[in-house]
Short mmCIF file of C-alpha atoms in Angstrom, two decimals:
data_model
loop_
_atom_site.label_atom_id
_atom_site.label_comp_id
_atom_site.label_asym_id
_atom_site.label_seq_id
_atom_site.Cartn_x
_atom_site.Cartn_y
_atom_site.Cartn_z
CA MET A 1 -20.45 -3.93 -12.21
CA LYS A 2 -16.95 -2.95 -13.27
CA SER A 3 -16.48 -0.06 -15.68
CA ILE A 4 -14.32 -0.36 -18.80
CA PHE A 5 -11.66 1.64 -16.96
CA GLU A 6 -11.53 -0.86 -14.09
CA TYR A 7 -11.09 -3.73 -16.57
CA LEU A 8 -8.34 -1.79 -18.31
CA GLY A 9 -6.67 -1.29 -14.96
CA ILE A 10 -6.72 -5.03 -14.25
CA LEU A 11 -5.22 -5.72 -17.67
CA LEU A 12 -2.48 -3.20 -16.87
CA ILE A 13 -1.30 -5.30 -13.96
CA VAL A 14 -1.48 -8.62 -15.83
CA PHE A 15 0.37 -7.42 -18.92
CA SER A 16 2.94 -5.32 -17.07
CA LEU A 17 4.10 -8.27 -14.98
CA ALA A 18 4.33 -10.46 -18.08
CA SER A 19 6.17 -7.98 -20.30
CA CYS A 20 9.12 -6.99 -18.12
CA SER A 21 12.24 -9.11 -18.10
CA ASN A 22 15.97 -8.59 -17.98
CA THR A 23 18.41 -11.17 -19.33
CA LYS A 24 21.36 -9.22 -20.69
CA PHE A 25 23.29 -7.98 -17.66
CA GLN A 26 26.22 -9.67 -15.96
CA LYS A 27 25.31 -11.19 -12.62
CA LEU A 28 26.47 -9.58 -9.39
CA GLU A 29 28.72 -11.90 -7.41
CA GLN A 30 29.18 -12.19 -3.65
CA VAL A 31 32.01 -10.15 -2.09
CA ASP A 32 33.65 -9.68 1.30
CA ASN A 33 32.44 -6.78 3.40
CA GLU A 34 35.64 -4.79 2.83
CA TYR A 35 33.95 -1.43 3.47
CA ASN A 36 32.60 -2.60 6.85
CA LEU A 37 29.05 -1.86 5.79
CA SER A 38 26.22 -2.18 8.27
CA THR A 39 24.79 -5.70 8.59
CA GLU A 40 21.53 -7.25 9.71
CA SER A 41 23.15 -8.57 12.87
CA LEU A 42 24.48 -5.10 13.70
CA LEU A 43 21.00 -3.65 13.23
CA LEU A 44 19.91 -5.84 16.14
CA ASN A 45 22.62 -4.25 18.27
CA VAL A 46 21.32 -1.21 20.18
CA GLU A 47 24.77 0.37 20.29
CA HIS A 48 25.09 0.23 16.50
CA THR A 49 21.64 1.63 15.78
CA ARG A 50 22.35 4.40 18.28
CA LYS A 51 25.43 5.35 16.22
CA ILE A 52 23.32 5.44 13.06
CA ASP A 53 20.71 7.64 14.74
CA SER A 54 23.35 9.92 16.28
CA LEU A 55 25.01 10.62 12.95
CA TYR A 56 21.67 11.34 11.32
CA ASP A 57 20.70 13.73 14.10
CA LEU A 58 23.97 15.64 13.63
CA GLY A 59 23.21 16.44 9.99
CA THR A 60 22.41 19.96 8.85
CA ASP A 61 18.82 20.30 7.65
CA GLY A 62 16.35 22.89 6.49
CA PHE A 63 14.01 23.91 3.69
CA PHE A 64 14.39 25.81 0.44
CA ASN A 65 11.78 27.21 -1.89
CA GLY A 66 11.53 24.81 -4.82
CA ALA A 67 9.88 25.19 -8.20
CA ASP A 68 6.37 26.66 -8.11
CA ASN A 69 6.96 27.74 -4.48
CA VAL A 70 6.87 24.24 -2.98
CA GLN A 71 8.96 23.88 0.18
CA ILE A 72 11.71 21.26 -0.20
CA TYR A 73 13.28 19.58 2.83
CA TYR A 74 17.00 18.77 2.71
CA LYS A 75 19.70 17.30 4.91
CA TYR A 76 23.47 17.00 4.51
CA PHE A 77 26.50 15.62 6.33
CA ILE A 78 29.95 17.16 5.82
CA GLN A 79 33.21 15.35 6.54
CA ASP A 80 35.43 17.25 9.00
CA SER A 81 38.67 15.75 7.69
CA LEU A 82 39.98 14.96 4.22
CA GLU A 83 37.11 13.43 2.27
CA LYS A 84 36.91 11.11 -0.73
CA GLY A 85 34.16 13.20 -2.27
CA ALA A 86 30.48 14.00 -1.86
CA ILE A 87 27.51 11.79 -2.70
CA VAL A 88 24.10 13.20 -3.59
CA ILE A 89 21.24 10.75 -3.00
CA SER A 90 18.15 10.96 -5.21
CA SER A 91 15.53 8.81 -3.49
CA GLY A 92 12.57 6.79 -4.73
CA ARG A 93 8.85 7.50 -4.68
CA THR A 94 7.32 7.63 -1.16
CA GLU A 95 10.78 7.87 0.41
CA ALA A 96 12.23 10.43 2.80
CA ALA A 97 15.75 11.28 3.90
CA VAL A 98 15.12 9.65 7.27
CA LYS A 99 14.63 6.27 5.55
CA TYR A 100 18.25 6.50 4.34
CA LYS A 101 19.81 6.62 7.82
CA GLU A 102 21.70 3.36 7.37
CA VAL A 103 22.88 4.20 3.84
CA ILE A 104 24.03 7.65 4.96
CA PHE A 105 25.90 6.08 7.89
CA ASP A 106 27.72 3.63 5.60
CA LEU A 107 28.67 6.26 3.04
CA PHE A 108 29.78 8.78 5.65
CA LYS A 109 31.98 6.37 7.60
CA ASN A 110 33.67 5.46 4.31
CA GLY A 111 34.84 9.03 3.85
CA TYR A 112 32.09 10.74 1.86
CA SER A 113 30.03 13.81 2.60
CA VAL A 114 26.37 13.05 1.89
CA TYR A 115 23.48 15.18 0.62
CA ILE A 116 19.82 14.28 0.27
CA HIS A 117 16.53 16.10 -0.21
CA ASP A 118 12.94 14.89 -0.04
CA HIS A 119 11.32 15.13 -3.45
CA ARG A 120 8.28 17.40 -3.65
CA GLY A 121 5.09 15.72 -2.54
CA GLN A 122 6.79 13.27 -0.18
CA GLY A 123 8.80 13.07 3.02
CA PHE A 124 8.88 16.41 4.81
CA SER A 125 8.68 18.42 1.60
CA GLY A 126 5.55 20.29 0.60
CA ARG A 127 2.50 18.48 -0.75
CA MET A 128 0.48 19.77 -3.69
CA LEU A 129 -2.92 18.25 -2.87
CA ALA A 130 -5.35 18.58 0.03
CA ASP A 131 -5.11 14.78 0.38
CA THR A 132 -1.45 14.70 1.38
CA GLY A 133 -1.31 10.92 1.05
CA MET A 134 -1.67 11.00 -2.73
CA GLY A 135 1.44 10.61 -4.88
CA TYR A 136 1.23 13.53 -7.28
CA VAL A 137 3.35 16.00 -9.22
CA ASP A 138 2.23 18.96 -11.36
CA LYS A 139 5.17 18.72 -13.77
CA PHE A 140 7.88 16.06 -13.74
CA SER A 141 10.42 18.74 -14.67
CA TYR A 142 9.89 20.30 -11.23
CA TYR A 143 11.74 17.34 -9.70
CA ILE A 144 14.80 18.21 -11.77
CA ASP A 145 14.45 21.93 -11.04
CA ASP A 146 14.46 21.19 -7.29
CA MET A 147 17.52 18.96 -7.58
CA LYS A 148 19.43 21.58 -9.58
CA TYR A 149 18.66 24.24 -6.99
CA PHE A 150 19.82 21.91 -4.22
CA TYR A 151 23.02 21.15 -6.14
CA ASP A 152 23.87 24.79 -6.93
CA HIS A 153 22.96 26.35 -3.58
CA TYR A 154 24.09 23.63 -1.15
CA VAL A 155 26.25 20.89 -2.70
CA ALA A 156 28.42 23.06 -4.95
CA GLN A 157 28.90 25.66 -2.22
CA HIS A 158 31.17 23.31 -0.24
CA ASN A 159 33.77 23.00 -3.02
CA HIS A 160 34.02 19.20 -3.03
CA LYS A 161 36.72 17.81 -5.31
CA ASN A 162 34.41 15.13 -6.71
CA ILE A 163 30.62 14.86 -6.54
CA TYR A 164 28.81 11.58 -7.21
CA LEU A 165 25.16 10.65 -7.68
CA LEU A 166 23.40 7.69 -6.04
CA ALA A 167 19.85 7.36 -7.40
CA HIS A 168 17.08 4.87 -6.66
CA SER A 169 13.84 4.15 -8.55
CA LEU A 170 11.98 7.46 -9.15
CA GLY A 171 15.26 9.11 -8.18
CA GLY A 172 16.79 7.26 -11.14
CA ALA A 173 14.37 8.86 -13.61
CA ILE A 174 15.12 12.22 -12.03
CA GLY A 175 18.85 11.48 -12.01
CA VAL A 176 19.06 10.37 -15.65
CA THR A 177 17.15 13.47 -16.75
CA TYR A 178 19.50 15.58 -14.63
CA LEU A 179 22.56 14.02 -16.32
CA GLU A 180 21.04 14.80 -19.70
CA GLU A 181 20.46 18.44 -18.80
CA TYR A 182 23.58 19.05 -16.68
CA PRO A 183 26.30 16.64 -17.86
CA ASP A 184 29.11 18.41 -16.01
CA ASP A 185 27.74 18.32 -12.46
CA PHE A 186 28.56 14.73 -11.42
CA LYS A 187 31.82 12.82 -11.66
CA ALA A 188 29.91 9.51 -11.81
CA ALA A 189 26.43 8.15 -11.16
CA ALA A 190 25.10 4.92 -9.64
CA PHE A 191 21.54 3.73 -10.27
CA SER A 192 19.62 1.27 -8.10
CA SER A 193 16.50 -0.12 -9.83
CA PRO A 194 16.01 3.10 -11.82
CA MET A 195 12.47 3.93 -12.92
CA LEU A 196 12.92 4.13 -16.69
CA GLY A 197 9.68 2.47 -17.73
CA PHE A 198 6.60 0.55 -16.65
CA GLY A 199 5.44 -2.74 -18.13
CA PHE A 200 3.29 -2.80 -21.25
CA PRO A 201 0.60 -1.50 -21.59
CA VAL A 202 0.70 0.92 -18.64
CA CYS A 203 2.02 3.92 -20.54
CA GLN A 204 0.03 2.99 -23.64
CA VAL A 205 -3.36 3.28 -21.89
CA ILE A 206 -2.74 5.50 -18.86
CA GLY A 207 -4.10 8.51 -20.74
CA LEU A 208 -7.51 6.80 -20.87
CA LEU A 209 -7.54 6.43 -17.09
CA THR A 210 -6.30 9.91 -16.20
CA GLY A 211 -9.01 12.49 -15.55
CA ASP A 212 -8.87 16.08 -14.34
CA GLU A 213 -9.31 15.17 -10.68
CA PRO A 214 -6.42 13.29 -9.00
CA LYS A 215 -7.38 9.74 -8.07
CA TYR A 216 -5.37 6.82 -6.76
CA ALA A 217 -4.26 4.47 -9.52
CA LEU A 218 -5.66 0.95 -9.49
CA GLY A 219 -4.23 -1.02 -6.58
CA HIS A 220 -2.96 2.11 -4.81
CA THR A 221 -4.36 3.44 -1.53
CA ASN A 222 -3.60 5.88 1.24
CA TYR A 223 -0.59 4.92 3.37
CA ALA A 224 -2.71 3.93 6.38
CA ASP A 225 -4.65 1.43 4.26
CA GLY A 226 -1.79 0.08 2.22
CA ILE A 227 0.84 -1.40 4.54
CA ASP A 228 1.66 -4.98 3.52
CA CYS A 229 2.90 -7.66 5.84
CA PHE A 230 6.50 -8.64 5.19
CA GLU A 231 5.59 -11.87 3.38
CA GLU A 232 3.48 -9.95 0.84
CA ASN A 233 5.83 -7.02 0.25
CA THR A 234 7.45 -6.41 -3.15
CA LEU A 235 10.25 -4.15 -1.88
CA THR A 236 12.81 -6.21 0.03
CA GLY A 237 13.64 -9.70 1.23
CA CYS A 238 15.15 -8.33 4.45
CA GLU A 239 12.62 -8.42 7.27
CA ILE A 240 14.83 -6.45 9.67
CA ARG A 241 15.21 -3.52 7.28
CA TYR A 242 11.57 -3.74 6.21
CA ASP A 243 10.46 -3.45 9.83
CA ARG A 244 12.86 -0.55 10.44
CA MET A 245 11.42 1.28 7.43
CA ASN A 246 7.84 0.84 8.63
CA GLN A 247 8.77 1.86 12.17
CA ILE A 248 10.30 5.10 10.88
CA PHE A 249 7.12 6.08 9.08
CA GLU A 250 4.90 5.00 11.96
CA GLU A 251 6.86 7.35 14.23
CA LEU A 252 6.89 10.18 11.66
CA PRO A 253 3.40 10.29 10.09
CA LYS A 254 4.08 13.63 8.39
CA ALA A 255 6.74 11.94 6.25
CA ARG A 256 4.39 9.26 4.92
CA LEU A 257 3.08 9.03 1.39
CA GLY A 258 0.45 6.69 0.01
CA GLY A 259 -0.10 5.34 -3.48
CA ALA A 260 0.43 7.02 -6.82
CA THR A 261 -2.32 8.85 -8.67
CA TYR A 262 -3.14 8.28 -12.32
CA GLN A 263 -1.76 11.77 -12.95
CA TRP A 264 1.61 10.87 -11.43
CA VAL A 265 1.82 7.70 -13.54
CA TYR A 266 0.85 9.62 -16.68
CA LYS A 267 3.50 12.29 -16.15
CA SER A 268 6.12 9.65 -15.39
CA CYS A 269 5.28 7.87 -18.65
CA LYS A 270 5.72 11.11 -20.56
CA GLN A 271 9.09 11.58 -18.86
CA PHE A 272 10.31 8.19 -20.07
CA ASP A 273 9.94 9.51 -23.62
CA VAL A 274 12.00 12.57 -22.71
CA ILE A 275 14.71 10.40 -21.17
CA PHE A 276 15.13 8.17 -24.21
CA GLU A 277 14.92 11.07 -26.66
CA ASN A 278 17.82 12.86 -24.93
CA ILE A 279 20.03 9.93 -23.98
CA SER A 280 22.83 11.11 -26.28
CA ASN A 281 23.38 14.06 -23.92
CA ILE A 282 24.69 11.78 -21.17
CA GLU A 283 28.45 12.03 -20.66
CA THR A 284 28.70 10.86 -17.04
CA PRO A 285 30.19 7.40 -16.28
CA LEU A 286 27.52 5.25 -14.69
CA ILE A 287 26.83 1.94 -13.00
CA LEU A 288 23.35 0.39 -12.97
CA PHE A 289 21.81 -2.42 -10.91
CA SER A 290 18.63 -4.23 -11.95
CA ALA A 291 16.79 -6.43 -9.45
CA GLY A 292 16.18 -10.03 -10.49
CA ASP A 293 12.77 -10.20 -8.77
CA GLU A 294 11.65 -6.70 -9.76
CA GLU A 295 7.91 -5.95 -9.55
CA ILE A 296 7.85 -2.14 -9.27
CA VAL A 297 9.63 -0.85 -12.39
CA CYS A 298 10.27 -2.54 -15.74
CA PRO A 299 13.73 -4.15 -16.09
CA ALA A 300 13.27 -4.35 -19.87
CA ALA A 301 13.59 -0.56 -19.87
CA HIS A 302 17.01 -0.99 -18.23
CA ASN A 303 18.03 -3.16 -21.19
CA GLU A 304 16.81 -0.58 -23.67
CA PHE A 305 18.62 2.20 -21.83
CA ILE A 306 21.93 0.32 -21.80
CA GLU A 307 21.59 -0.77 -25.43
CA LYS A 308 21.14 2.84 -26.49
CA LEU A 309 24.19 3.89 -24.46
CA ASN A 310 26.20 1.08 -26.05
CA ALA A 311 25.11 2.22 -29.51
CA LEU A 312 26.48 5.66 -28.64
CA GLY A 313 29.82 4.12 -27.64
CA MET A 314 29.46 4.96 -23.96
CA GLU A 315 30.98 2.56 -21.44
CA GLN A 316 29.13 1.63 -18.27
CA GLN A 317 28.88 -1.14 -15.69
CA VAL A 318 25.58 -3.01 -15.46
CA TYR A 319 24.54 -5.82 -13.13
CA LEU A 320 21.59 -8.15 -12.67
CA VAL A 321 21.09 -8.83 -8.96
CA ASP A 322 19.64 -12.34 -8.68
CA GLY A 323 17.06 -12.89 -5.95
CA ALA A 324 16.74 -9.17 -5.22
CA LYS A 325 13.52 -7.21 -4.93
CA HIS A 326 13.19 -3.55 -5.88
CA GLU A 327 14.80 -1.91 -2.83
CA LEU A 328 18.44 -2.95 -3.25
CA LEU A 329 19.69 -0.52 -0.60
CA ILE A 330 17.56 -2.11 2.12
CA GLU A 331 17.85 -5.70 0.91
CA LYS A 332 19.41 -8.68 2.68
CA ASP A 333 23.14 -8.44 3.41
CA GLU A 334 24.05 -10.87 0.62
CA ILE A 335 22.47 -8.43 -1.83
CA ARG A 336 23.02 -5.03 -0.24
CA ILE A 337 26.72 -5.48 0.55
CA PRO A 338 27.75 -6.47 -3.02
CA VAL A 339 25.69 -3.61 -4.48
CA LEU A 340 27.16 -0.93 -2.21
CA THR A 341 30.65 -2.42 -2.57
CA LYS A 342 30.42 -2.11 -6.36
CA VAL A 343 29.14 1.46 -6.00
CA LEU A 344 32.00 2.48 -3.71
CA ASP A 345 34.55 0.69 -5.90
CA PHE A 346 33.14 2.52 -8.92
CA TYR A 347 33.41 5.91 -7.24
CA ALA A 348 36.92 5.14 -5.94
CA GLY A 349 38.10 4.18 -9.42
CA LEU A 350 37.19 7.67 -10.63
CA ASN A 351 38.35 9.52 -7.52
CA LYS A 352 41.29 11.41 -9.05
#
């Protein structure tokens, strides 16, 4: 017999899928591959994937002591010759730097130094629970504290002329909060499917489901039990990149992370309030992409975010990416190439 909490959890899923929509952004059009970005056909070429792996292996990596003494893994790639700037990647939940090999390769070969760190509780960074597969964070603010330390002690130390942010999903919530707290650190910011809200009534009832002991949220499991086949996945329509992602984590089990806990969802919901309460602090030019077939975060929150920026008189570029699932940076070429092209065009337009 199901408990009241299990029924509430089922209602969460039903209502959240029904309450999220996005109709107000301009649609992203197809473009030529002018930046010579990696393609699906090239990913089938052993020589090309060897180049991607070789660059990644040449990066400088290590650990620093993050907030509350959690070890944070980082990696960066510095241009030897005259660079266009530096890009700091803030990744999504469950992700690790190693998943961004292809993105790093594309950004680096287009003249940018690249920095990335694994958020606490995922990738090769320290975990806070005995069950290391659980998605958990003690305080959401620790994510921002870690990112600020990384920026001050590694990124800023290389005296780049311009520093840009590229943030995805959870990394978007972290990135927006960072812009609100430190408006002078980034020249511009690009957001891929930023996590700015969940569908109604997730945040309205999550407090009822969150106890003292961390437990997987409804529908979430340990990594080993939760791998979907490609046809059932909600992340990407690109089977080649989906398989590459899974292969990476199969080969590197220590970098894996399973589902989110109720505690992680609860603290994320509280952070959404912080984000929208402090939106007037944002001064950084930004570009935002919202996936047309989004099932992970709530696109309606993207609308609300942009409407509030518009009300403050702040200009930005915003795009609805038709046919795209959540993971725009590992989507099919016809989605990924236009997204990254717009990002690089946006950075270049401010590269003065």
